[in-house]
PDB file of C-alpha atoms in Angstrom:
ATOM      1  CA  UNK A   1      38.425 -50.607  25.279  1.00  0.00           C
ATOM      2  CA  UNK A   2      38.584 -47.698  23.076  1.00  0.00           C
ATOM      3  CA  UNK A   3      40.578 -44.560  24.254  1.00  0.00           C
ATOM      4  CA  UNK A   4      41.463 -41.035  22.664  1.00  0.00           C
ATOM      5  CA  UNK A   5      44.256 -38.801  23.758  1.00  0.00           C
ATOM      6  CA  UNK A   6      43.963 -35.196  22.966  1.00  0.00           C
ATOM      7  CA  UNK A   7      46.236 -31.871  22.942  1.00  0.00           C
ATOM      8  CA  UNK A   8      45.522 -30.415  26.723  1.00  0.00           C
ATOM      9  CA  UNK A   9      43.962 -27.156  26.617  1.00  0.00           C
ATOM     10  CA  UNK A  10      42.939 -24.757  26.392  1.00  0.00           C
ATOM     11  CA  UNK A  11      44.630 -23.047  23.335  1.00  0.00           C
ATOM     12  CA  UNK A  12      44.413 -19.597  22.385  1.00  0.00           C
ATOM     13  CA  UNK A  13      45.394 -17.888  19.175  1.00  0.00           C
ATOM     14  CA  UNK A  14      44.969 -14.865  17.357  1.00  0.00           C
ATOM     15  CA  UNK A  15      42.905 -14.541  14.094  1.00  0.00           C
ATOM     16  CA  UNK A  16      44.557 -16.237  11.167  1.00  0.00           C
ATOM     17  CA  UNK A  17      46.876 -18.111  13.176  1.00  0.00           C
ATOM     18  CA  UNK A  18      47.373 -21.960  12.087  1.00  0.00           C
ATOM     19  CA  UNK A  19      45.774 -24.439  14.145  1.00  0.00           C
ATOM     20  CA  UNK A  20      46.997 -28.135  15.456  1.00  0.00           C
ATOM     21  CA  UNK A  21      45.066 -30.062  17.639  1.00  0.00           C
ATOM     22  CA  UNK A  22      46.855 -33.481  18.166  1.00  0.00           C
ATOM     23  CA  UNK A  23      44.860 -36.364  18.758  1.00  0.00           C
ATOM     24  CA  UNK A  24      45.753 -40.289  18.580  1.00  0.00           C
ATOM     25  CA  UNK A  25      43.457 -43.160  19.823  1.00  0.00           C
ATOM     26  CA  UNK A  26      43.283 -46.669  20.613  1.00  0.00           C
ATOM     27  CA  UNK A  27      40.243 -48.862  19.032  1.00  0.00           C
ATOM     28  CA  UNK A  28      38.949 -52.045  18.553  1.00  0.00           C
ATOM     29  CA  UNK A  29      39.025 -53.461  14.966  1.00  0.00           C
ATOM     30  CA  UNK A  30      39.418 -50.588  12.104  1.00  0.00           C
ATOM     31  CA  UNK A  31      37.623 -47.597  13.354  1.00  0.00           C
ATOM     32  CA  UNK A  32      36.203 -44.778  11.978  1.00  0.00           C
ATOM     33  CA  UNK A  33      37.532 -41.421  13.129  1.00  0.00           C
ATOM     34  CA  UNK A  34      35.597 -38.055  13.758  1.00  0.00           C
ATOM     35  CA  UNK A  35      36.027 -34.427  15.049  1.00  0.00           C
ATOM     36  CA  UNK A  36      32.993 -33.094  16.495  1.00  0.00           C
ATOM     37  CA  UNK A  37      32.784 -29.408  17.420  1.00  0.00           C
ATOM     38  CA  UNK A  38      30.654 -28.003  20.500  1.00  0.00           C
ATOM     39  CA  UNK A  39      29.851 -24.334  20.810  1.00  0.00           C
ATOM     40  CA  UNK A  40      28.887 -23.041  24.321  1.00  0.00           C
ATOM     41  CA  UNK A  41      25.259 -24.322  25.557  1.00  0.00           C
ATOM     42  CA  UNK A  42      24.829 -26.603  22.513  1.00  0.00           C
ATOM     43  CA  UNK A  43      25.361 -30.129  21.440  1.00  0.00           C
ATOM     44  CA  UNK A  44      28.037 -31.789  19.238  1.00  0.00           C
ATOM     45  CA  UNK A  45      28.287 -31.099  15.681  1.00  0.00           C
ATOM     46  CA  UNK A  46      30.180 -33.396  13.384  1.00  0.00           C
ATOM     47  CA  UNK A  47      33.225 -31.523  11.693  1.00  0.00           C
ATOM     48  CA  UNK A  48      34.855 -34.152   9.494  1.00  0.00           C
ATOM     49  CA  UNK A  49      35.330 -37.749   9.388  1.00  0.00           C
ATOM     50  CA  UNK A  50      37.413 -40.539   7.865  1.00  0.00           C
ATOM     51  CA  UNK A  51      36.708 -43.981   7.669  1.00  0.00           C
ATOM     52  CA  UNK A  52      40.021 -45.688   6.384  1.00  0.00           C
ATOM     53  CA  UNK A  53      43.605 -45.359   6.334  1.00  0.00           C
ATOM     54  CA  UNK A  54      45.069 -42.221   4.338  1.00  0.00           C
ATOM     55  CA  UNK A  55      41.521 -40.631   4.220  1.00  0.00           C
ATOM     56  CA  UNK A  56      41.471 -36.898   4.660  1.00  0.00           C
ATOM     57  CA  UNK A  57      38.394 -35.325   5.797  1.00  0.00           C
ATOM     58  CA  UNK A  58      37.729 -31.843   5.385  1.00  0.00           C
ATOM     59  CA  UNK A  59      35.012 -29.202   6.218  1.00  0.00           C
ATOM     60  CA  UNK A  60      34.883 -25.281   6.630  1.00  0.00           C
ATOM     61  CA  UNK A  61      38.611 -25.422   6.166  1.00  0.00           C
ATOM     62  CA  UNK A  62      39.507 -27.822   9.192  1.00  0.00           C
ATOM     63  CA  UNK A  63      41.444 -31.033   7.896  1.00  0.00           C
ATOM     64  CA  UNK A  64      42.573 -34.463   9.295  1.00  0.00           C
ATOM     65  CA  UNK A  65      44.164 -37.113   7.708  1.00  0.00           C
ATOM     66  CA  UNK A  66      43.697 -40.674   9.309  1.00  0.00           C
ATOM     67  CA  UNK A  67      47.084 -41.972  10.123  1.00  0.00           C
ATOM     68  CA  UNK A  68      46.802 -45.642  10.963  1.00  0.00           C
ATOM     69  CA  UNK A  69      50.703 -46.585  11.319  1.00  0.00           C
ATOM     70  CA  UNK A  70      50.750 -43.777  14.191  1.00  0.00           C
ATOM     71  CA  UNK A  71      47.175 -43.976  15.127  1.00  0.00           C
ATOM     72  CA  UNK A  72      46.480 -40.287  14.690  1.00  0.00           C
ATOM     73  CA  UNK A  73      44.172 -37.918  13.459  1.00  0.00           C
ATOM     74  CA  UNK A  74      45.307 -34.560  14.381  1.00  0.00           C
ATOM     75  CA  UNK A  75      43.136 -31.101  13.208  1.00  0.00           C
ATOM     76  CA  UNK A  76      44.612 -28.474  11.178  1.00  0.00           C
ATOM     77  CA  UNK A  77      43.423 -25.251   9.861  1.00  0.00           C
ATOM     78  CA  UNK A  78      45.345 -22.738   7.981  1.00  0.00           C
ATOM     79  CA  UNK A  79      43.857 -19.531   9.327  1.00  0.00           C
ATOM     80  CA  UNK A  80      41.617 -19.462  12.395  1.00  0.00           C
ATOM     81  CA  UNK A  81      38.821 -17.389  12.966  1.00  0.00           C
ATOM     82  CA  UNK A  82      37.169 -15.872  15.826  1.00  0.00           C
ATOM     83  CA  UNK A  83      33.833 -17.669  15.129  1.00  0.00           C
ATOM     84  CA  UNK A  84      35.855 -21.117  15.467  1.00  0.00           C
ATOM     85  CA  UNK A  85      36.294 -20.678  19.166  1.00  0.00           C
ATOM     86  CA  UNK A  86      34.416 -23.643  20.882  1.00  0.00           C
ATOM     87  CA  UNK A  87      35.404 -27.054  22.079  1.00  0.00           C
ATOM     88  CA  UNK A  88      36.826 -29.731  19.490  1.00  0.00           C
ATOM     89  CA  UNK A  89      36.534 -33.444  20.315  1.00  0.00           C
ATOM     90  CA  UNK A  90      38.343 -36.323  18.538  1.00  0.00           C
ATOM     91  CA  UNK A  91      36.434 -39.376  18.476  1.00  0.00           C
ATOM     92  CA  UNK A  92      36.973 -43.272  17.528  1.00  0.00           C
ATOM     93  CA  UNK A  93      34.177 -45.250  16.811  1.00  0.00           C
ATOM     94  CA  UNK A  94      35.547 -49.028  16.774  1.00  0.00           C
ATOM     95  CA  UNK A  95      34.033 -52.383  16.608  1.00  0.00           C
ATOM     96  CA  UNK A  96      31.683 -51.568  19.135  1.00  0.00           C
ATOM     97  CA  UNK A  97      29.971 -49.051  17.250  1.00  0.00           C
ATOM     98  CA  UNK A  98      29.945 -46.473  20.016  1.00  0.00           C
ATOM     99  CA  UNK A  99      31.880 -42.783  19.956  1.00  0.00           C
ATOM    100  CA  UNK A 100      34.541 -42.624  22.516  1.00  0.00           C
ATOM    101  CA  UNK A 101      35.636 -39.005  23.615  1.00  0.00           C
ATOM    102  CA  UNK A 102      38.450 -37.614  25.576  1.00  0.00           C
ATOM    103  CA  UNK A 103      38.130 -34.299  27.559  1.00  0.00           C
ATOM    104  CA  UNK A 104      37.911 -31.979  24.324  1.00  0.00           C
ATOM    105  CA  UNK A 105      40.551 -29.246  23.505  1.00  0.00           C
ATOM    106  CA  UNK A 106      38.916 -25.562  24.218  1.00  0.00           C
ATOM    107  CA  UNK A 107      40.157 -22.844  21.415  1.00  0.00           C
ATOM    108  CA  UNK A 108      39.659 -19.499  21.821  1.00  0.00           C
ATOM    109  CA  UNK A 109      40.419 -17.014  18.897  1.00  0.00           C
ATOM    110  CA  UNK A 110      41.054 -13.584  19.673  1.00  0.00           C
ATOM    111  CA  UNK A 111      40.419 -10.804  17.227  1.00  0.00           C
TER     112      UNK A 111
ATOM    113  CA  UNK B   1      14.558 -31.941   8.238  1.00  0.00           C
ATOM    114  CA  UNK B   2      14.459 -31.156  11.950  1.00  0.00           C
ATOM    115  CA  UNK B   3      17.415 -33.323  12.994  1.00  0.00           C
ATOM    116  CA  UNK B   4      17.886 -34.739  16.464  1.00  0.00           C
ATOM    117  CA  UNK B   5      15.527 -33.166  18.661  1.00  0.00           C
ATOM    118  CA  UNK B   6      15.626 -33.555  22.702  1.00  0.00           C
ATOM    119  CA  UNK B   7      12.848 -32.803  25.134  1.00  0.00           C
ATOM    120  CA  UNK B   8      12.918 -31.023  27.385  1.00  0.00           C
ATOM    121  CA  UNK B   9      15.954 -28.905  27.062  1.00  0.00           C
ATOM    122  CA  UNK B  10      16.234 -27.786  30.842  1.00  0.00           C
ATOM    123  CA  UNK B  11      15.130 -29.929  33.657  1.00  0.00           C
ATOM    124  CA  UNK B  12      15.381 -29.565  37.641  1.00  0.00           C
ATOM    125  CA  UNK B  13      15.025 -32.588  39.761  1.00  0.00           C
ATOM    126  CA  UNK B  14      15.350 -33.341  43.459  1.00  0.00           C
ATOM    127  CA  UNK B  15      17.807 -36.199  44.314  1.00  0.00           C
ATOM    128  CA  UNK B  16      15.988 -39.449  44.904  1.00  0.00           C
ATOM    129  CA  UNK B  17      13.261 -38.634  42.291  1.00  0.00           C
ATOM    130  CA  UNK B  18      13.122 -40.176  38.550  1.00  0.00           C
ATOM    131  CA  UNK B  19      13.529 -38.444  35.162  1.00  0.00           C
ATOM    132  CA  UNK B  20      12.791 -39.430  31.840  1.00  0.00           C
ATOM    133  CA  UNK B  21      14.335 -37.834  28.847  1.00  0.00           C
ATOM    134  CA  UNK B  22      13.258 -38.080  25.074  1.00  0.00           C
ATOM    135  CA  UNK B  23      14.756 -38.037  22.036  1.00  0.00           C
ATOM    136  CA  UNK B  24      13.815 -37.922  18.275  1.00  0.00           C
ATOM    137  CA  UNK B  25      16.069 -39.244  15.476  1.00  0.00           C
ATOM    138  CA  UNK B  26      16.927 -37.686  12.633  1.00  0.00           C
ATOM    139  CA  UNK B  27      14.571 -39.026   9.727  1.00  0.00           C
ATOM    140  CA  UNK B  28      16.148 -41.765   8.251  1.00  0.00           C
ATOM    141  CA  UNK B  29      17.680 -43.110  11.174  1.00  0.00           C
ATOM    142  CA  UNK B  30      17.300 -46.274  13.166  1.00  0.00           C
ATOM    143  CA  UNK B  31      19.829 -46.129  15.946  1.00  0.00           C
ATOM    144  CA  UNK B  32      19.874 -44.011  18.912  1.00  0.00           C
ATOM    145  CA  UNK B  33      22.849 -43.562  21.369  1.00  0.00           C
ATOM    146  CA  UNK B  34      22.626 -41.896  24.725  1.00  0.00           C
ATOM    147  CA  UNK B  35      25.516 -40.139  26.209  1.00  0.00           C
ATOM    148  CA  UNK B  36      26.237 -38.231  30.015  1.00  0.00           C
ATOM    149  CA  UNK B  37      28.380 -35.036  29.764  1.00  0.00           C
ATOM    150  CA  UNK B  38      29.466 -33.478  32.876  1.00  0.00           C
ATOM    151  CA  UNK B  39      30.493 -29.793  32.903  1.00  0.00           C
ATOM    152  CA  UNK B  40      33.997 -29.344  31.361  1.00  0.00           C
ATOM    153  CA  UNK B  41      34.244 -33.225  30.561  1.00  0.00           C
ATOM    154  CA  UNK B  42      33.901 -34.947  27.168  1.00  0.00           C
ATOM    155  CA  UNK B  43      30.568 -37.073  26.357  1.00  0.00           C
ATOM    156  CA  UNK B  44      30.502 -40.398  28.382  1.00  0.00           C
ATOM    157  CA  UNK B  45      28.589 -43.510  26.735  1.00  0.00           C
ATOM    158  CA  UNK B  46      25.731 -44.559  28.296  1.00  0.00           C
ATOM    159  CA  UNK B  47      23.732 -47.275  25.997  1.00  0.00           C
ATOM    160  CA  UNK B  48      22.631 -47.667  22.391  1.00  0.00           C
ATOM    161  CA  UNK B  49      19.516 -48.692  20.872  1.00  0.00           C
ATOM    162  CA  UNK B  50      18.701 -50.565  17.556  1.00  0.00           C
ATOM    163  CA  UNK B  51      15.388 -52.391  16.763  1.00  0.00           C
ATOM    164  CA  UNK B  52      13.978 -51.512  19.885  1.00  0.00           C
ATOM    165  CA  UNK B  53      16.640 -53.287  22.077  1.00  0.00           C
ATOM    166  CA  UNK B  54      19.803 -52.016  23.866  1.00  0.00           C
ATOM    167  CA  UNK B  55      22.745 -53.131  21.796  1.00  0.00           C
ATOM    168  CA  UNK B  56      25.702 -51.848  23.803  1.00  0.00           C
ATOM    169  CA  UNK B  57      26.080 -50.261  27.130  1.00  0.00           C
ATOM    170  CA  UNK B  58      28.475 -47.932  28.702  1.00  0.00           C
ATOM    171  CA  UNK B  59      29.999 -48.289  32.376  1.00  0.00           C
ATOM    172  CA  UNK B  60      26.723 -47.006  34.159  1.00  0.00           C
ATOM    173  CA  UNK B  61      24.656 -48.154  36.823  1.00  0.00           C
ATOM    174  CA  UNK B  62      21.380 -50.053  36.463  1.00  0.00           C
ATOM    175  CA  UNK B  63      19.525 -46.992  37.260  1.00  0.00           C
ATOM    176  CA  UNK B  64      19.941 -45.774  34.000  1.00  0.00           C
ATOM    177  CA  UNK B  65      17.828 -47.721  31.354  1.00  0.00           C
ATOM    178  CA  UNK B  66      16.160 -46.719  28.036  1.00  0.00           C
ATOM    179  CA  UNK B  67      13.923 -47.545  25.635  1.00  0.00           C
ATOM    180  CA  UNK B  68      13.218 -47.371  21.865  1.00  0.00           C
ATOM    181  CA  UNK B  69       9.960 -47.128  20.260  1.00  0.00           C
ATOM    182  CA  UNK B  70       8.834 -48.672  16.755  1.00  0.00           C
ATOM    183  CA  UNK B  71       9.175 -45.274  15.214  1.00  0.00           C
ATOM    184  CA  UNK B  72      13.039 -44.923  16.447  1.00  0.00           C
ATOM    185  CA  UNK B  73      12.211 -42.457  19.017  1.00  0.00           C
ATOM    186  CA  UNK B  74      13.938 -43.117  22.515  1.00  0.00           C
ATOM    187  CA  UNK B  75      13.937 -42.583  26.043  1.00  0.00           C
ATOM    188  CA  UNK B  76      16.313 -42.320  28.812  1.00  0.00           C
ATOM    189  CA  UNK B  77      15.051 -43.025  32.651  1.00  0.00           C
ATOM    190  CA  UNK B  78      17.160 -42.214  35.556  1.00  0.00           C
ATOM    191  CA  UNK B  79      15.837 -43.486  38.912  1.00  0.00           C
ATOM    192  CA  UNK B  80      17.044 -42.358  42.495  1.00  0.00           C
ATOM    193  CA  UNK B  81      18.902 -39.525  40.979  1.00  0.00           C
ATOM    194  CA  UNK B  82      21.999 -38.420  42.672  1.00  0.00           C
ATOM    195  CA  UNK B  83      23.489 -34.928  42.765  1.00  0.00           C
ATOM    196  CA  UNK B  84      26.562 -36.673  40.612  1.00  0.00           C
ATOM    197  CA  UNK B  85      23.559 -37.165  37.743  1.00  0.00           C
ATOM    198  CA  UNK B  86      23.840 -33.446  36.908  1.00  0.00           C
ATOM    199  CA  UNK B  87      24.874 -33.273  33.535  1.00  0.00           C
ATOM    200  CA  UNK B  88      23.961 -32.318  29.757  1.00  0.00           C
ATOM    201  CA  UNK B  89      22.482 -35.532  28.207  1.00  0.00           C
ATOM    202  CA  UNK B  90      22.862 -35.880  24.651  1.00  0.00           C
ATOM    203  CA  UNK B  91      21.142 -38.091  22.114  1.00  0.00           C
ATOM    204  CA  UNK B  92      22.592 -39.183  19.066  1.00  0.00           C
ATOM    205  CA  UNK B  93      21.179 -40.945  16.186  1.00  0.00           C
ATOM    206  CA  UNK B  94      22.909 -42.895  13.030  1.00  0.00           C
ATOM    207  CA  UNK B  95      21.762 -45.312  10.392  1.00  0.00           C
ATOM    208  CA  UNK B  96      22.773 -48.899  10.970  1.00  0.00           C
ATOM    209  CA  UNK B  97      23.832 -49.579   7.106  1.00  0.00           C
ATOM    210  CA  UNK B  98      26.979 -51.526   6.199  1.00  0.00           C
ATOM    211  CA  UNK B  99      30.460 -50.494   7.453  1.00  0.00           C
ATOM    212  CA  UNK B 100      29.609 -49.882  10.871  1.00  0.00           C
ATOM    213  CA  UNK B 101      26.874 -47.292  10.507  1.00  0.00           C
ATOM    214  CA  UNK B 102      26.887 -43.852   9.270  1.00  0.00           C
ATOM    215  CA  UNK B 103      28.045 -40.803  11.147  1.00  0.00           C
ATOM    216  CA  UNK B 104      26.325 -39.880  14.044  1.00  0.00           C
ATOM    217  CA  UNK B 105      24.059 -36.462  14.487  1.00  0.00           C
ATOM    218  CA  UNK B 106      23.752 -34.931  18.056  1.00  0.00           C
ATOM    219  CA  UNK B 107      20.926 -33.246  19.510  1.00  0.00           C
ATOM    220  CA  UNK B 108      21.388 -30.250  21.586  1.00  0.00           C
ATOM    221  CA  UNK B 109      20.816 -32.332  24.719  1.00  0.00           C
ATOM    222  CA  UNK B 110      18.755 -31.717  27.938  1.00  0.00           C
ATOM    223  CA  UNK B 111      20.487 -29.993  30.854  1.00  0.00           C
ATOM    224  CA  UNK B 112      19.437 -31.721  34.044  1.00  0.00           C
ATOM    225  CA  UNK B 113      20.380 -30.562  37.681  1.00  0.00           C
ATOM    226  CA  UNK B 114      19.718 -32.309  40.541  1.00  0.00           C
ATOM    227  CA  UNK B 115      19.184 -30.704  43.757  1.00  0.00           C
TER     228      UNK B 115
END
């Protein structure tokens, strides 16, 4: 079945630091790729997506590029803010049309 | 647009009891998926409903069952509750258009505690 490996957390950064959260996946077919964010006590919010190779998804300063040759979808942000503190999930959606999640990466940004 | 709504938000049940959780999808969406998220873990896929039928199922026992209604809303039922069923239950909706469907939008979840 599909699987995803994310960078182990927790990750602690100072405000305005550069963020990278690594994500690699295995999936059936030609998957779509998603990053979701979860704030404490809430459900998941879609952060960005990419549906084909070399597509770059972007939203709120976050970016991720669909790398088919390395089966990766790393999340980056040039300058994080305290409000970015949350848990981030990478999720492929393969031919089974279901999202597959890893354990997530907890990000804490300090002022 | 109210987005995906789930009810109730919190629930406490006793071991052995049965529970029903409800989900209304985002307007225009026809597919509903359910996920279980244990504390500190990522969501695990339970099943997906489309056209009132279970289309996909994850690795969950038959104690977990569901239903989708003609208006696309959905219920998740869990029988014979175990302590290990305590988790956040998330509902996600999407539209099954071309190319595998649109992105999934999640509700706020139902926090189930089994005592």
